[in-house]
Amino acid sequence: MRRISVFGATGSIGQNTLDLVRRAPQDYDVVALTGAQNIAQLASDAKALRAEVAVTSDEARLPELRDALAGSGVEAAAGDAALIEAAARPADWVMSAIVGAAGLAPGLEAIKHGTTLALANKESLVTAGPLLMAQAAQHGCTILPVDSEHSAVFQALIGEDMAAVERIIITASGGAFRDHPIEDLANVSVAQASCHPNWDMGQRITIDSASMFNKAMELIETKEFFGVSPSQIETIVHPESMIHALVGFNDGALMAHVGPPDMRHAIGFALHWPDRTHLPVERLDLAKIGQFNFRAPEADRYPALAIAARVMEEGGLTGAVFNAAKEQALDEFIAGRCRFTDMAQAVDRVVDAMLSREGLQNATITLDSVGQADAMARALTVEHIAKTKG
Ligand code: NDP
Ligand code: MG
């Protein structure tokens, strides 16, 4: 029996994780499941999987969670401190799948207890990569990437020497607007941006795919996790989303990871690592697929990529600023307070403004310094967007 916890259990990654767990419940002892607003799902999964504790990040929803769990023997808890307490409970494997910067602190806490951390929360690496990796090394924690591209790179690197790696190529579907007229991108709606051509994911990451902020995050994630230099990381648009990433070696070989666009592959790989086990994902029929396509990402369609290049060069707390500005700009877009194309402009300006004022590059990365940079970047983003509108 392996003791496992799932942070962000009610989300898209969390539910895919539980789908795999439910197929072999006898193999797992579920410690903690966490969510935020979806109390009904959280309570029903916690009861069905006999979790020790269910946590909602929203303290105001605790009475509801308590009611839903009454008589089940599952503890109910709420708030940020409860998330940290849940992350400190002994577990062999922890899934970090909270969306956004809120995922950093529970992930860091789990790392301190030496568990294996399956990392879907890319924001952890973008905002605090050096801290996360150093803590993992110090506490003997293995981090397994769950983002499909990074799981693909991780798998392509098994048995390889990092010194022989020349480049890492991250593929991108191109998102909802890969063929949309660029001059009309300012007018696209939230509903249009929330439809992904290939993947079924949470709304935020889906919109981030349309703007390529998601890919921008993944480039930074690649640098932080694999320790390569920004010049070794490339992006290619691959509309079929079946090649998830490629690793190029110094003998000219390219190792590609190919599979269906189903997150249960990357999640299942991390769940069973270091073994490979049967997973319920589609087997690709290459003859039926016929061809794979590739194109270079257009810089004016995807301005987020150039911002990511700058963030990687600057380092330090620039990633935390970038992520917070991006999260805030996304909130503004979803709320109808800015246009789709205003997001990249706002993030660019905020990164610029904070770099000129704060000496972010050399700052020490701690939970506190990340929190401060995050708060300032969000405030500046709101200000910038309000000003642009007015
Ligand atoms: P979802 O929006 O589907 O789910 C997010 C989860 O986080 C839910 O459980 C949600 O609870 C919870 N949550 C939301 N806000 C907070 C908060 N402030 N504090 C604590 N918990 C919170 O996201 P995804 O599953 O799509 O993504 C999760 C992470 O995985 C993200 O970092 C994303 O970038 C990454 N990822 C996702 C992929 C995908 O296929 N979806 C692919 C690769 C990476 P509730 O729903 O109850 O409100
Ligand atoms: Mg990805």
CSV table of C-alpha atoms and ligand atoms in Angstrom, one decimal:
chain,number,residue,atom,x,y,z
A,1,MET,CA,0.0,0.0,0.0
A,2,ARG,CA,1.4,3.4,-0.9
A,3,ARG,CA,0.3,6.4,1.0
A,4,ILE,CA,-0.7,9.2,-1.5
A,5,SER,CA,-2.1,12.7,-1.3
A,6,VAL,CA,-3.6,14.7,-4.2
A,7,PHE,CA,-3.5,18.5,-3.9
A,8,GLY,CA,-5.9,20.1,-6.4
A,9,ALA,CA,-7.9,16.8,-6.4
A,10,THR,CA,-11.1,18.4,-7.8
A,11,GLY,CA,-9.3,19.9,-10.9
A,12,SER,CA,-8.6,18.4,-14.3
A,13,ILE,CA,-5.2,16.9,-13.3
A,14,GLY,CA,-6.6,15.9,-9.9
A,15,GLN,CA,-9.6,14.0,-11.4
A,16,ASN,CA,-7.4,12.3,-13.9
A,17,THR,CA,-5.1,11.2,-11.1
A,18,LEU,CA,-8.1,9.8,-9.1
A,19,ASP,CA,-9.3,8.0,-12.2
A,20,LEU,CA,-6.0,6.0,-12.2
A,21,VAL,CA,-6.2,5.5,-8.4
A,22,ARG,CA,-9.8,4.2,-8.6
A,23,ARG,CA,-8.7,1.5,-11.0
A,24,ALA,CA,-6.5,-0.1,-8.3
A,25,PRO,CA,-7.8,1.2,-5.0
A,26,GLN,CA,-6.2,-1.7,-3.1
A,27,ASP,CA,-2.8,-0.3,-4.0
A,28,TYR,CA,-3.3,3.1,-2.3
A,29,ASP,CA,-3.9,4.5,1.1
A,30,VAL,CA,-5.2,8.0,0.5
A,31,VAL,CA,-4.0,10.6,3.0
A,32,ALA,CA,-5.2,14.0,1.9
A,33,LEU,CA,-7.4,15.3,-0.9
A,34,THR,CA,-7.7,19.0,-1.4
A,35,GLY,CA,-9.8,21.4,-3.4
A,36,ALA,CA,-11.2,24.9,-3.3
A,37,GLN,CA,-14.8,25.6,-4.4
A,38,ASN,CA,-16.0,22.2,-5.6
A,39,ILE,CA,-17.0,20.9,-2.2
A,40,ALA,CA,-19.4,18.2,-3.5
A,41,GLN,CA,-16.7,16.6,-5.6
A,42,LEU,CA,-14.1,16.8,-2.8
A,43,ALA,CA,-16.4,15.2,-0.3
A,44,SER,CA,-17.6,12.5,-2.6
A,45,ASP,CA,-14.0,11.5,-3.6
A,46,ALA,CA,-12.7,11.7,-0.1
A,47,LYS,CA,-15.5,9.4,1.1
A,48,ALA,CA,-15.2,6.9,-1.8
A,49,LEU,CA,-11.4,6.7,-1.4
A,50,ARG,CA,-11.5,6.8,2.4
A,51,ALA,CA,-9.1,9.7,2.7
A,52,GLU,CA,-7.8,10.6,6.1
A,53,VAL,CA,-8.5,14.3,5.5
A,54,ALA,CA,-10.2,16.6,2.9
A,55,VAL,CA,-9.1,20.2,2.8
A,56,THR,CA,-10.7,23.2,1.0
A,57,SER,CA,-8.5,26.2,0.6
A,58,ASP,CA,-11.6,28.4,1.3
A,59,GLU,CA,-12.2,28.8,5.0
A,60,ALA,CA,-15.8,30.0,4.4
A,61,ARG,CA,-16.7,26.7,2.8
A,62,LEU,CA,-15.6,24.6,5.9
A,63,PRO,CA,-19.1,24.2,7.4
A,64,GLU,CA,-20.4,22.9,4.0
A,65,LEU,CA,-17.4,20.4,3.8
A,66,ARG,CA,-18.1,19.3,7.4
A,67,ASP,CA,-21.7,18.6,6.6
A,68,ALA,CA,-20.9,16.7,3.4
A,69,LEU,CA,-18.4,14.5,5.4
A,70,ALA,CA,-20.5,14.0,8.5
A,71,GLY,CA,-20.4,10.5,9.7
A,72,SER,CA,-17.9,9.3,7.1
A,73,GLY,CA,-14.8,9.3,9.3
A,74,VAL,CA,-13.0,11.7,6.9
A,75,GLU,CA,-11.6,14.8,8.7
A,76,ALA,CA,-12.6,18.2,7.3
A,77,ALA,CA,-10.2,21.1,7.3
A,78,ALA,CA,-9.9,24.5,5.5
A,79,GLY,CA,-7.5,27.3,4.8
A,80,ASP,CA,-3.9,27.8,3.8
A,81,ALA,CA,-2.6,26.5,7.2
A,82,ALA,CA,-4.7,23.3,6.8
A,83,LEU,CA,-3.2,22.8,3.3
A,84,ILE,CA,0.3,23.0,4.8
A,85,GLU,CA,-0.7,20.6,7.6
A,86,ALA,CA,-2.0,18.1,5.1
A,87,ALA,CA,1.2,18.4,3.1
A,88,ALA,CA,3.2,17.6,6.2
A,89,ARG,CA,1.4,14.3,6.8
A,90,PRO,CA,3.6,11.4,5.9
A,91,ALA,CA,3.0,10.2,2.4
A,92,ASP,CA,5.0,8.2,-0.2
A,93,TRP,CA,3.7,10.1,-3.2
A,94,VAL,CA,2.1,13.6,-3.5
A,95,MET,CA,0.5,15.1,-6.5
A,96,SER,CA,0.9,18.9,-6.7
A,97,ALA,CA,-2.0,20.0,-9.0
A,98,ILE,CA,-3.3,23.1,-7.4
A,99,VAL,CA,-3.6,25.8,-10.1
A,100,GLY,CA,-1.5,28.9,-9.8
A,101,ALA,CA,1.0,30.3,-7.4
A,102,ALA,CA,-1.1,28.9,-4.5
A,103,GLY,CA,0.4,25.5,-5.3
A,104,LEU,CA,3.9,26.5,-4.3
A,105,ALA,CA,3.7,26.4,-0.5
A,106,PRO,CA,2.0,23.0,-0.1
A,107,GLY,CA,4.5,21.5,-2.6
A,108,LEU,CA,7.5,22.9,-0.8
A,109,GLU,CA,6.1,21.5,2.5
A,110,ALA,CA,5.6,18.0,1.0
A,111,ILE,CA,9.2,18.2,-0.3
A,112,LYS,CA,10.5,18.8,3.2
A,113,HIS,CA,9.0,15.5,4.2
A,114,GLY,CA,11.0,13.7,1.6
A,115,THR,CA,8.1,12.2,-0.4
A,116,THR,CA,8.1,11.8,-4.1
A,117,LEU,CA,6.5,14.9,-5.6
A,118,ALA,CA,4.6,14.5,-8.9
A,119,LEU,CA,4.6,18.1,-10.1
A,120,ALA,CA,1.9,19.4,-12.3
A,121,ASN,CA,1.9,22.8,-10.8
A,122,LYS,CA,4.3,24.5,-13.2
A,123,GLU,CA,3.9,27.8,-11.3
A,124,SER,CA,6.1,26.3,-8.5
A,125,LEU,CA,9.1,26.0,-10.9
A,126,VAL,CA,8.4,29.3,-12.7
A,127,THR,CA,8.1,31.3,-9.4
A,128,ALA,CA,10.7,29.5,-7.3
A,129,GLY,CA,12.5,26.9,-9.3
A,130,PRO,CA,15.9,27.3,-7.6
A,131,LEU,CA,14.3,27.1,-4.2
A,132,LEU,CA,12.2,24.0,-5.1
A,133,MET,CA,15.1,22.1,-6.6
A,134,ALA,CA,17.5,23.0,-3.7
A,135,GLN,CA,14.9,21.9,-1.1
A,136,ALA,CA,14.3,18.6,-3.0
A,137,ALA,CA,18.1,17.9,-3.1
A,138,GLN,CA,18.4,18.7,0.6
A,139,HIS,CA,15.6,16.5,1.7
A,140,GLY,CA,16.2,13.6,-0.7
A,141,CYS,CA,12.8,14.2,-2.5
A,142,THR,CA,12.4,13.1,-6.1
A,143,ILE,CA,10.4,15.5,-8.2
A,144,LEU,CA,8.7,13.9,-11.2
A,145,PRO,CA,7.4,16.3,-13.8
A,146,VAL,CA,3.8,15.8,-14.8
A,147,ASP,CA,3.4,18.5,-17.4
A,148,SER,CA,3.2,16.4,-20.6
A,149,GLU,CA,6.2,18.0,-22.3
A,150,HIS,CA,8.4,17.7,-19.2
A,151,SER,CA,7.4,14.1,-18.6
A,152,ALA,CA,8.3,13.5,-22.2
A,153,VAL,CA,11.7,15.0,-21.8
A,154,PHE,CA,12.2,13.1,-18.5
A,155,GLN,CA,11.4,9.9,-20.3
A,156,ALA,CA,13.7,10.7,-23.3
A,157,LEU,CA,16.5,11.3,-20.9
A,158,ILE,CA,16.3,7.9,-19.1
A,159,GLY,CA,19.7,6.3,-19.3
A,160,GLU,CA,21.2,9.4,-21.0
A,161,ASP,CA,24.0,11.7,-19.9
A,162,MET,CA,22.9,15.4,-19.5
A,163,ALA,CA,26.3,16.4,-20.8
A,164,ALA,CA,25.4,14.9,-24.2
A,165,VAL,CA,22.2,17.0,-24.5
A,166,GLU,CA,22.4,19.8,-27.0
A,167,ARG,CA,18.8,21.0,-27.0
A,168,ILE,CA,15.3,20.4,-25.8
A,169,ILE,CA,12.4,21.0,-28.1
A,170,ILE,CA,9.1,21.7,-26.5
A,171,THR,CA,6.1,21.3,-28.8
A,172,ALA,CA,3.1,23.5,-28.7
A,173,SER,CA,-0.4,22.9,-30.2
A,174,GLY,CA,-0.6,26.6,-31.1
A,175,GLY,CA,-3.9,26.8,-29.0
A,176,ALA,CA,-7.3,28.0,-30.0
A,177,PHE,CA,-6.0,30.8,-32.3
A,178,ARG,CA,-3.2,29.2,-34.2
A,179,ASP,CA,-5.0,29.9,-37.5
A,180,HIS,CA,-6.9,33.0,-36.4
A,181,PRO,CA,-6.2,36.3,-38.2
A,182,ILE,CA,-3.6,38.1,-36.0
A,183,GLU,CA,-5.2,41.4,-36.5
A,184,ASP,CA,-8.4,40.1,-35.0
A,185,LEU,CA,-6.9,38.6,-31.8
A,186,ALA,CA,-7.8,41.7,-29.9
A,187,ASN,CA,-11.5,40.9,-30.4
A,188,VAL,CA,-11.6,37.2,-29.4
A,189,SER,CA,-13.9,36.2,-26.5
A,190,VAL,CA,-13.2,34.3,-23.3
A,191,ALA,CA,-15.4,31.5,-24.6
A,192,GLN,CA,-13.4,31.3,-27.8
A,193,ALA,CA,-10.1,31.3,-25.8
A,194,SER,CA,-11.4,28.5,-23.5
A,195,CYS,CA,-11.6,25.9,-26.3
A,196,HIS,CA,-8.5,23.8,-26.8
A,197,PRO,CA,-8.1,22.1,-30.2
A,198,ASN,CA,-6.6,18.9,-28.7
A,199,TRP,CA,-6.5,18.8,-24.9
A,200,ASP,CA,-9.3,18.8,-22.3
A,201,MET,CA,-7.8,20.9,-19.4
A,202,GLY,CA,-8.8,23.4,-16.8
A,203,GLN,CA,-10.0,26.8,-18.1
A,204,ARG,CA,-7.0,28.8,-17.0
A,205,ILE,CA,-4.4,26.6,-18.7
A,206,THR,CA,-6.6,26.4,-21.8
A,207,ILE,CA,-6.6,30.2,-22.2
A,208,ASP,CA,-2.9,30.2,-21.4
A,209,SER,CA,-2.5,27.8,-24.3
A,210,ALA,CA,-4.3,30.2,-26.7
A,211,SER,CA,-2.0,33.0,-25.7
A,212,MET,CA,1.0,30.7,-25.4
A,213,PHE,CA,1.6,31.9,-21.9
A,214,ASN,CA,1.4,28.2,-21.0
A,215,LYS,CA,4.3,27.5,-23.4
A,216,ALA,CA,6.2,30.5,-22.0
A,217,MET,CA,5.8,29.0,-18.5
A,218,GLU,CA,6.9,25.6,-19.8
A,219,LEU,CA,10.1,27.0,-21.3
A,220,ILE,CA,11.0,28.5,-17.9
A,221,GLU,CA,10.0,25.2,-16.3
A,222,THR,CA,12.4,23.3,-18.7
A,223,LYS,CA,15.2,25.6,-17.7
A,224,GLU,CA,14.6,25.2,-14.0
A,225,PHE,CA,13.9,21.5,-13.9
A,226,PHE,CA,16.5,20.2,-16.3
A,227,GLY,CA,19.1,22.8,-15.6
A,228,VAL,CA,19.8,23.7,-19.3
A,229,SER,CA,20.5,27.1,-20.6
A,230,PRO,CA,17.8,29.2,-22.3
A,231,SER,CA,19.6,29.0,-25.6
A,232,GLN,CA,19.2,25.2,-25.5
A,233,ILE,CA,15.4,25.4,-25.4
A,234,GLU,CA,13.3,25.6,-28.5
A,235,THR,CA,9.6,25.8,-29.2
A,236,ILE,CA,7.9,24.3,-32.3
A,237,VAL,CA,4.2,24.4,-33.2
A,238,HIS,CA,3.0,20.8,-33.7
A,239,PRO,CA,-0.8,21.0,-34.3
A,240,GLU,CA,-1.5,17.3,-33.6
A,241,SER,CA,-0.1,17.4,-30.0
A,242,MET,CA,1.2,13.9,-30.3
A,243,ILE,CA,4.9,14.5,-30.1
A,244,HIS,CA,5.1,16.0,-26.6
A,245,ALA,CA,8.8,17.0,-26.7
A,246,LEU,CA,12.1,16.1,-28.3
A,247,VAL,CA,15.6,15.9,-26.9
A,248,GLY,CA,18.5,16.6,-29.3
A,249,PHE,CA,21.9,15.0,-28.5
A,250,ASN,CA,25.4,15.9,-29.5
A,251,ASP,CA,25.5,13.1,-32.1
A,252,GLY,CA,22.6,14.7,-34.0
A,253,ALA,CA,20.0,12.2,-32.7
A,254,LEU,CA,16.6,13.5,-31.7
A,255,MET,CA,14.6,11.4,-29.2
A,256,ALA,CA,10.9,12.2,-29.5
A,257,HIS,CA,8.2,11.2,-27.1
A,258,VAL,CA,5.0,10.3,-28.9
A,259,GLY,CA,1.6,9.6,-27.4
A,260,PRO,CA,-2.1,10.5,-27.4
A,261,PRO,CA,-3.0,13.9,-25.8
A,262,ASP,CA,-4.2,12.3,-22.6
A,263,MET,CA,-2.8,13.6,-19.3
A,264,ARG,CA,-3.3,10.2,-17.7
A,265,HIS,CA,-0.1,9.1,-19.5
A,266,ALA,CA,2.2,11.6,-17.8
A,267,ILE,CA,0.3,11.3,-14.5
A,268,GLY,CA,0.4,7.5,-14.7
A,269,PHE,CA,4.1,7.5,-15.5
A,270,ALA,CA,4.8,9.6,-12.4
A,271,LEU,CA,2.4,7.4,-10.3
A,272,HIS,CA,4.2,4.2,-11.2
A,273,TRP,CA,7.7,5.4,-11.7
A,274,PRO,CA,10.3,3.9,-11.8
A,275,ASP,CA,8.1,1.1,-13.3
A,276,ARG,CA,6.0,1.2,-16.4
A,277,THR,CA,2.5,-0.2,-16.0
A,278,HIS,CA,-0.5,-0.6,-18.3
A,279,LEU,CA,-2.3,2.7,-18.7
A,280,PRO,CA,-5.8,3.2,-20.0
A,281,VAL,CA,-4.8,5.6,-22.8
A,282,GLU,CA,-5.4,5.3,-26.5
A,283,ARG,CA,-2.8,3.4,-28.6
A,284,LEU,CA,-1.9,5.5,-31.6
A,285,ASP,CA,-2.5,4.2,-35.1
A,286,LEU,CA,0.2,6.0,-37.0
A,287,ALA,CA,-1.0,4.8,-40.4
A,288,LYS,CA,-4.4,6.3,-39.7
A,289,ILE,CA,-2.8,9.6,-38.4
A,290,GLY,CA,-0.8,9.7,-41.6
A,291,GLN,CA,1.3,12.8,-40.9
A,292,PHE,CA,2.7,15.0,-38.3
A,293,ASN,CA,3.0,18.8,-39.0
A,294,PHE,CA,5.4,21.4,-37.6
A,295,ARG,CA,5.8,25.1,-38.0
A,296,ALA,CA,7.8,27.8,-36.3
A,297,PRO,CA,5.8,29.9,-33.8
A,298,GLU,CA,5.0,33.4,-35.1
A,299,ALA,CA,6.5,36.0,-32.8
A,300,ASP,CA,3.6,38.5,-33.3
A,301,ARG,CA,1.0,35.9,-32.7
A,302,TYR,CA,2.7,34.7,-29.5
A,303,PRO,CA,4.4,37.6,-27.7
A,304,ALA,CA,4.5,35.6,-24.5
A,305,LEU,CA,7.5,33.6,-25.9
A,306,ALA,CA,9.7,36.6,-26.1
A,307,ILE,CA,8.8,37.6,-22.5
A,308,ALA,CA,9.7,34.1,-21.4
A,309,ALA,CA,13.1,34.4,-23.0
A,310,ARG,CA,13.7,37.6,-21.1
A,311,VAL,CA,12.5,36.0,-17.8
A,312,MET,CA,15.0,33.1,-18.3
A,313,GLU,CA,17.9,35.5,-19.0
A,314,GLU,CA,17.1,37.7,-15.9
A,315,GLY,CA,16.4,34.9,-13.4
A,316,GLY,CA,15.9,35.5,-9.7
A,317,LEU,CA,12.5,36.7,-8.9
A,318,THR,CA,11.6,37.7,-12.5
A,319,GLY,CA,9.7,34.4,-12.8
A,320,ALA,CA,7.6,35.2,-9.8
A,321,VAL,CA,6.8,38.6,-11.2
A,322,PHE,CA,6.0,37.1,-14.6
A,323,ASN,CA,3.8,34.5,-13.2
A,324,ALA,CA,1.8,36.8,-11.0
A,325,ALA,CA,1.4,39.4,-13.7
A,326,LYS,CA,0.2,36.6,-16.0
A,327,GLU,CA,-2.3,35.3,-13.5
A,328,GLN,CA,-3.7,38.7,-12.8
A,329,ALA,CA,-3.9,39.6,-16.5
A,330,LEU,CA,-5.8,36.3,-17.0
A,331,ASP,CA,-8.2,37.3,-14.2
A,332,GLU,CA,-8.7,40.6,-15.9
A,333,PHE,CA,-9.4,39.0,-19.3
A,334,ILE,CA,-11.8,36.4,-17.8
A,335,ALA,CA,-13.7,39.2,-16.0
A,336,GLY,CA,-14.0,41.2,-19.2
A,337,ARG,CA,-11.8,44.0,-18.0
A,338,CYS,CA,-9.2,43.7,-20.8
A,339,ARG,CA,-8.8,42.3,-24.2
A,340,PHE,CA,-7.0,39.0,-25.1
A,341,THR,CA,-4.0,40.9,-26.6
A,342,ASP,CA,-3.8,43.3,-23.6
A,343,MET,CA,-2.6,40.4,-21.4
A,344,ALA,CA,0.8,40.0,-23.0
A,345,GLN,CA,1.2,43.8,-23.2
A,346,ALA,CA,0.5,44.1,-19.5
A,347,VAL,CA,2.8,41.3,-18.4
A,348,ASP,CA,5.6,42.8,-20.5
A,349,ARG,CA,5.2,46.2,-19.0
A,350,VAL,CA,5.0,44.9,-15.4
A,351,VAL,CA,8.2,42.7,-15.9
A,352,ASP,CA,9.9,45.8,-17.4
A,353,ALA,CA,8.8,48.1,-14.6
A,354,MET,CA,9.8,45.7,-11.8
A,355,LEU,CA,13.1,44.9,-13.4
A,356,SER,CA,14.0,48.6,-13.6
A,357,ARG,CA,13.0,49.3,-10.0
A,358,GLU,CA,13.6,46.2,-7.8
A,359,GLY,CA,16.9,44.4,-8.6
A,360,LEU,CA,14.9,41.3,-9.0
A,361,GLN,CA,17.6,39.3,-10.7
A,362,ASN,CA,19.8,39.0,-7.7
A,363,ALA,CA,17.1,38.7,-5.0
A,364,THR,CA,17.2,35.5,-2.8
A,365,ILE,CA,14.2,33.3,-3.6
A,366,THR,CA,12.2,32.4,-0.5
A,367,LEU,CA,8.5,31.9,0.1
A,368,ASP,CA,8.3,35.4,1.5
A,369,SER,CA,10.3,37.1,-1.3
A,370,VAL,CA,8.2,35.3,-3.9
A,371,GLY,CA,5.0,36.4,-2.1
A,372,GLN,CA,6.1,40.0,-2.0
A,373,ALA,CA,7.1,40.1,-5.7
A,374,ASP,CA,3.8,38.3,-6.5
A,375,ALA,CA,1.7,40.9,-4.6
A,376,MET,CA,3.5,43.9,-6.2
A,377,ALA,CA,3.3,42.4,-9.7
A,378,ARG,CA,-0.5,41.8,-9.3
A,379,ALA,CA,-1.1,45.3,-8.1
A,380,LEU,CA,0.9,46.8,-11.0
A,381,THR,CA,-0.9,44.6,-13.5
A,382,VAL,CA,-4.3,45.8,-12.2
A,383,GLU,CA,-3.0,49.4,-12.4
A,384,HIS,CA,-1.6,49.0,-15.9
A,385,ILE,CA,-4.8,47.5,-17.2
A,386,ALA,CA,-7.0,50.1,-15.6
A,387,LYS,CA,-4.8,52.9,-17.0
A,388,THR,CA,-4.8,51.4,-20.5
A,389,LYS,CA,-8.6,51.2,-20.4
A,390,GLY,CA,-9.2,54.6,-19.0
B,1,NDP,P1,-8.1,23.2,-12.6
B,1,NDP,O1,-8.5,24.6,-12.6
B,1,NDP,O2,-8.8,22.2,-13.4
B,1,NDP,O3,-8.0,22.7,-11.1
B,1,NDP,C1,-7.3,23.4,-10.1
B,1,NDP,C2,-7.3,22.8,-8.8
B,1,NDP,O4,-6.8,23.7,-7.8
B,1,NDP,C3,-8.7,22.5,-8.3
B,1,NDP,O5,-8.7,21.4,-7.4
B,1,NDP,C4,-9.1,23.7,-7.5
B,1,NDP,O6,-10.2,23.5,-6.6
B,1,NDP,C5,-7.8,24.0,-6.8
B,1,NDP,N1,-7.6,25.4,-6.5
B,1,NDP,C6,-8.0,26.5,-7.2
B,1,NDP,N2,-7.6,27.6,-6.5
B,1,NDP,C7,-7.0,27.3,-5.4
B,1,NDP,C8,-6.4,27.9,-4.3
B,1,NDP,N3,-6.3,29.3,-4.3
B,1,NDP,N4,-5.8,27.2,-3.3
B,1,NDP,C9,-5.9,25.9,-3.3
B,1,NDP,N5,-6.5,25.2,-4.3
B,1,NDP,C10,-7.0,25.8,-5.3
B,1,NDP,O7,-6.5,23.1,-13.1
B,1,NDP,P2,-5.7,22.0,-13.8
B,1,NDP,O8,-6.0,20.7,-13.2
B,1,NDP,O9,-5.9,22.2,-15.3
B,1,NDP,O10,-4.2,22.4,-13.5
B,1,NDP,C11,-3.6,22.2,-12.3
B,1,NDP,C12,-2.1,22.5,-12.5
B,1,NDP,O11,-1.6,21.6,-13.4
B,1,NDP,C13,-1.8,23.9,-13.0
B,1,NDP,O12,-0.6,24.4,-12.5
B,1,NDP,C14,-1.6,23.6,-14.5
B,1,NDP,O13,-0.8,24.6,-15.2
B,1,NDP,C15,-1.0,22.3,-14.5
B,1,NDP,N6,-1.2,21.4,-15.7
B,1,NDP,C16,-2.4,21.1,-16.1
B,1,NDP,C17,-2.6,20.3,-17.2
B,1,NDP,C18,-4.0,19.8,-17.6
B,1,NDP,O14,-4.1,19.0,-18.5
B,1,NDP,N7,-5.0,20.3,-17.0
B,1,NDP,C19,-1.5,19.9,-18.0
B,1,NDP,C20,-0.2,20.3,-17.5
B,1,NDP,C21,0.0,21.0,-16.4
B,1,NDP,P3,-11.8,23.6,-7.0
B,1,NDP,O15,-11.9,23.1,-8.4
B,1,NDP,O16,-12.4,22.8,-6.0
B,1,NDP,O17,-12.1,25.1,-7.0
B,2,MG,MG,2.1,21.1,-21.0
